[in-house]
Amino acid sequence: MHNKWYQGSCLCGELTFQVRNIQDRIGHCHCRMCRKFHGAAFSTYGEVAQNDFEWTKGEKFISTYLAPNNTKRQFCSCCGSSLTFRTPKNTTHIEFSLNLLDDEVDVQPNAHIFTDFKANWTVITDDLACYREGRDSELKRPR
Ligand SMILES: [Zn+2]
Ligand SMILES: [Zn+2]
């Protein structure tokens, strides 16, 4: 059933999108930028190929924040919801905030990343793999 389209929307509902074929590499990111941008202990992004992501309503509400490291984060200009994340080197896939999906998904996060930067009040209580930085960095705790 991986071909099923999952429906997503921002907090105010002006923006909607759909995704399919969610990749099996969902991580909880504890980097400082994700923490600031989401106003939360970590972000959780899903990843799909460009062709598996479609805006279905409200594209005029998309705002983009270009960070000093050239990563791009899109957010809803009406409600501030975090929408997507892109690095300049990844032109084939798009990352989207998994929390925006209104449907239950059949994939699960499998790692914590950038745990060297996690808030000291965040305690990781699950048994997922923990990487110091990205998935190609040192594995601090295997699954
Ligand atoms: Zn919105
Ligand atoms: Zn991050």
mmCIF file of C-alpha atoms and ligand atoms in Angstrom:
data_model
loop_
_atom_site.group_PDB
_atom_site.id
_atom_site.type_symbol
_atom_site.label_atom_id
_atom_site.label_comp_id
_atom_site.label_asym_id
_atom_site.label_seq_id
_atom_site.Cartn_x
_atom_site.Cartn_y
_atom_site.Cartn_z
ATOM 1 C CA MET A 1 0.000 0.000 0.000
ATOM 2 C CA HIS A 2 3.009 2.285 -0.326
ATOM 3 C CA ASN A 3 1.433 3.905 -3.356
ATOM 4 C CA LYS A 4 -1.370 5.359 -1.305
ATOM 5 C CA TRP A 5 -1.432 9.165 -1.165
ATOM 6 C CA TYR A 6 -1.356 10.536 2.378
ATOM 7 C CA GLN A 7 -3.069 13.861 2.984
ATOM 8 C CA GLY A 8 -1.427 16.635 4.948
ATOM 9 C CA SER A 9 -2.324 20.156 6.047
ATOM 10 C CA CYS A 10 -0.923 23.039 8.084
ATOM 11 C CA LEU A 11 -2.395 24.244 11.351
ATOM 12 C CA CYS A 12 -4.720 26.844 9.794
ATOM 13 C CA GLY A 13 -5.687 24.530 6.927
ATOM 14 C CA GLU A 14 -4.980 27.037 4.128
ATOM 15 C CA LEU A 15 -2.212 24.794 2.800
ATOM 16 C CA THR A 16 -2.766 21.171 1.908
ATOM 17 C CA PHE A 17 -0.564 18.624 0.179
ATOM 18 C CA GLN A 18 -0.266 14.940 -0.458
ATOM 19 C CA VAL A 19 2.651 12.531 -0.367
ATOM 20 C CA ARG A 20 3.207 8.900 -1.258
ATOM 21 C CA ASN A 21 6.015 6.358 -1.019
ATOM 22 C CA ILE A 22 7.400 7.798 2.216
ATOM 23 C CA GLN A 23 11.034 6.693 2.474
ATOM 24 C CA ASP A 24 12.060 4.410 5.278
ATOM 25 C CA ARG A 25 14.508 6.861 6.863
ATOM 26 C CA ILE A 26 12.544 9.050 9.203
ATOM 27 C CA GLY A 27 14.584 10.650 11.946
ATOM 28 C CA HIS A 28 14.001 12.871 14.936
ATOM 29 C CA CYS A 29 16.404 15.795 14.453
ATOM 30 C CA HIS A 30 17.742 17.544 17.550
ATOM 31 C CA CYS A 31 19.882 20.153 15.758
ATOM 32 C CA ARG A 32 19.637 23.753 16.948
ATOM 33 C CA MET A 33 18.012 24.954 13.745
ATOM 34 C CA CYS A 34 15.233 22.369 13.874
ATOM 35 C CA ARG A 35 14.672 23.108 17.550
ATOM 36 C CA LYS A 36 14.352 26.850 16.898
ATOM 37 C CA PHE A 37 12.295 26.487 13.744
ATOM 38 C CA HIS A 38 9.818 24.074 15.261
ATOM 39 C CA GLY A 39 9.828 25.581 18.749
ATOM 40 C CA ALA A 40 10.130 22.014 19.976
ATOM 41 C CA ALA A 41 12.603 19.515 21.375
ATOM 42 C CA PHE A 42 13.176 18.032 17.914
ATOM 43 C CA SER A 43 11.722 17.915 14.433
ATOM 44 C CA THR A 44 10.466 14.822 12.666
ATOM 45 C CA TYR A 45 10.732 14.915 8.895
ATOM 46 C CA GLY A 46 9.568 12.349 6.394
ATOM 47 C CA GLU A 47 11.215 12.158 2.990
ATOM 48 C CA VAL A 48 9.726 11.505 -0.424
ATOM 49 C CA ALA A 49 10.919 11.760 -4.014
ATOM 50 C CA GLN A 50 10.036 15.054 -5.652
ATOM 51 C CA ASN A 51 7.381 13.335 -7.797
ATOM 52 C CA ASP A 52 5.737 11.897 -4.715
ATOM 53 C CA PHE A 53 4.976 15.324 -3.214
ATOM 54 C CA GLU A 54 2.153 17.592 -4.431
ATOM 55 C CA TRP A 55 0.704 20.789 -3.035
ATOM 56 C CA THR A 56 -3.069 20.524 -3.366
ATOM 57 C CA LYS A 57 -4.158 23.907 -1.984
ATOM 58 C CA GLY A 58 -2.881 27.304 -0.846
ATOM 59 C CA GLU A 59 0.579 27.503 -2.418
ATOM 60 C CA LYS A 60 0.401 31.303 -2.151
ATOM 61 C CA PHE A 61 0.773 30.898 1.620
ATOM 62 C CA ILE A 62 4.203 29.270 1.316
ATOM 63 C CA SER A 63 7.053 31.340 2.750
ATOM 64 C CA THR A 64 10.673 30.272 2.591
ATOM 65 C CA TYR A 65 13.466 30.810 5.092
ATOM 66 C CA LEU A 66 16.920 30.493 3.563
ATOM 67 C CA ALA A 67 19.397 29.749 6.351
ATOM 68 C CA PRO A 68 23.073 30.812 6.339
ATOM 69 C CA ASN A 69 24.056 27.201 5.504
ATOM 70 C CA ASN A 70 21.852 27.358 2.377
ATOM 71 C CA THR A 71 19.217 24.974 3.674
ATOM 72 C CA LYS A 72 15.665 26.047 2.849
ATOM 73 C CA ARG A 73 12.726 25.726 5.191
ATOM 74 C CA GLN A 74 9.214 26.433 4.023
ATOM 75 C CA PHE A 75 6.484 27.511 6.410
ATOM 76 C CA CYS A 76 2.894 28.694 6.207
ATOM 77 C CA SER A 77 2.753 32.495 6.184
ATOM 78 C CA CYS A 78 -0.666 32.370 7.804
ATOM 79 C CA CYS A 79 -0.123 30.039 10.783
ATOM 80 C CA GLY A 80 3.662 29.448 10.867
ATOM 81 C CA SER A 81 3.498 25.674 10.507
ATOM 82 C CA SER A 82 6.771 24.103 9.426
ATOM 83 C CA LEU A 83 6.261 22.535 5.996
ATOM 84 C CA THR A 84 9.375 21.330 4.214
ATOM 85 C CA PHE A 85 13.147 21.160 4.496
ATOM 86 C CA ARG A 86 15.724 20.984 1.705
ATOM 87 C CA THR A 87 19.484 20.939 1.493
ATOM 88 C CA PRO A 88 21.117 22.349 -1.654
ATOM 89 C CA LYS A 89 22.726 19.000 -2.522
ATOM 90 C CA ASN A 90 19.475 17.053 -2.366
ATOM 91 C CA THR A 91 17.596 17.970 -5.527
ATOM 92 C CA THR A 92 15.706 14.704 -5.993
ATOM 93 C CA HIS A 93 13.888 14.428 -2.662
ATOM 94 C CA ILE A 94 11.928 16.670 -0.360
ATOM 95 C CA GLU A 95 11.590 16.438 3.390
ATOM 96 C CA PHE A 96 8.287 17.394 4.984
ATOM 97 C CA SER A 97 7.087 17.711 8.569
ATOM 98 C CA LEU A 98 5.609 14.322 9.357
ATOM 99 C CA ASN A 99 3.295 15.937 11.917
ATOM 100 C CA LEU A 100 1.354 17.649 9.140
ATOM 101 C CA LEU A 101 -0.098 14.389 7.891
ATOM 102 C CA ASP A 102 -3.745 13.934 8.740
ATOM 103 C CA ASP A 103 -3.651 10.229 7.960
ATOM 104 C CA GLU A 104 -1.928 7.521 9.949
ATOM 105 C CA VAL A 105 1.237 6.315 8.242
ATOM 106 C CA ASP A 106 2.734 2.869 7.825
ATOM 107 C CA VAL A 107 6.322 4.007 8.463
ATOM 108 C CA GLN A 108 8.103 4.682 11.755
ATOM 109 C CA PRO A 109 11.062 6.897 12.714
ATOM 110 C CA ASN A 110 14.200 4.787 13.065
ATOM 111 C CA ALA A 111 16.808 7.194 14.444
ATOM 112 C CA HIS A 112 17.615 10.288 16.450
ATOM 113 C CA ILE A 113 20.074 12.557 14.635
ATOM 114 C CA PHE A 114 22.218 15.508 15.784
ATOM 115 C CA THR A 115 21.883 14.257 19.349
ATOM 116 C CA ASP A 116 25.092 16.121 20.299
ATOM 117 C CA PHE A 117 22.943 19.247 20.069
ATOM 118 C CA LYS A 118 19.864 18.082 21.919
ATOM 119 C CA ALA A 119 18.360 20.175 24.686
ATOM 120 C CA ASN A 120 19.618 19.079 28.089
ATOM 121 C CA TRP A 121 16.022 18.783 29.243
ATOM 122 C CA THR A 122 15.243 16.243 26.530
ATOM 123 C CA VAL A 123 15.569 12.628 27.597
ATOM 124 C CA ILE A 124 15.547 10.039 24.836
ATOM 125 C CA THR A 125 13.520 7.186 26.223
ATOM 126 C CA ASP A 126 12.993 5.022 23.145
ATOM 127 C CA ASP A 127 15.546 2.540 21.807
ATOM 128 C CA LEU A 128 16.127 4.064 18.358
ATOM 129 C CA ALA A 129 19.644 4.504 16.995
ATOM 130 C CA CYS A 130 21.295 7.772 18.081
ATOM 131 C CA TYR A 131 23.755 9.571 15.804
ATOM 132 C CA ARG A 132 26.012 12.396 17.000
ATOM 133 C CA GLU A 133 25.201 14.374 13.851
ATOM 134 C CA GLY A 134 23.780 13.186 10.503
ATOM 135 C CA ARG A 135 23.261 9.557 9.594
ATOM 136 C CA ASP A 136 26.812 9.350 8.236
ATOM 137 C CA SER A 137 28.282 10.481 11.577
ATOM 138 C CA GLU A 138 29.360 8.431 14.575
ATOM 139 C CA LEU A 139 26.689 6.190 15.973
ATOM 140 C CA LYS A 140 26.518 7.026 19.650
ATOM 141 C CA ARG A 141 24.069 4.296 20.448
ATOM 142 C CA PRO A 142 23.061 1.543 18.057
ATOM 143 C CA ARG A 143 19.523 0.351 17.996
HETATM 144 ZN ZN ZN B 1 -1.315 27.534 7.740
HETATM 145 ZN ZN ZN B 2 17.701 19.408 12.245
#
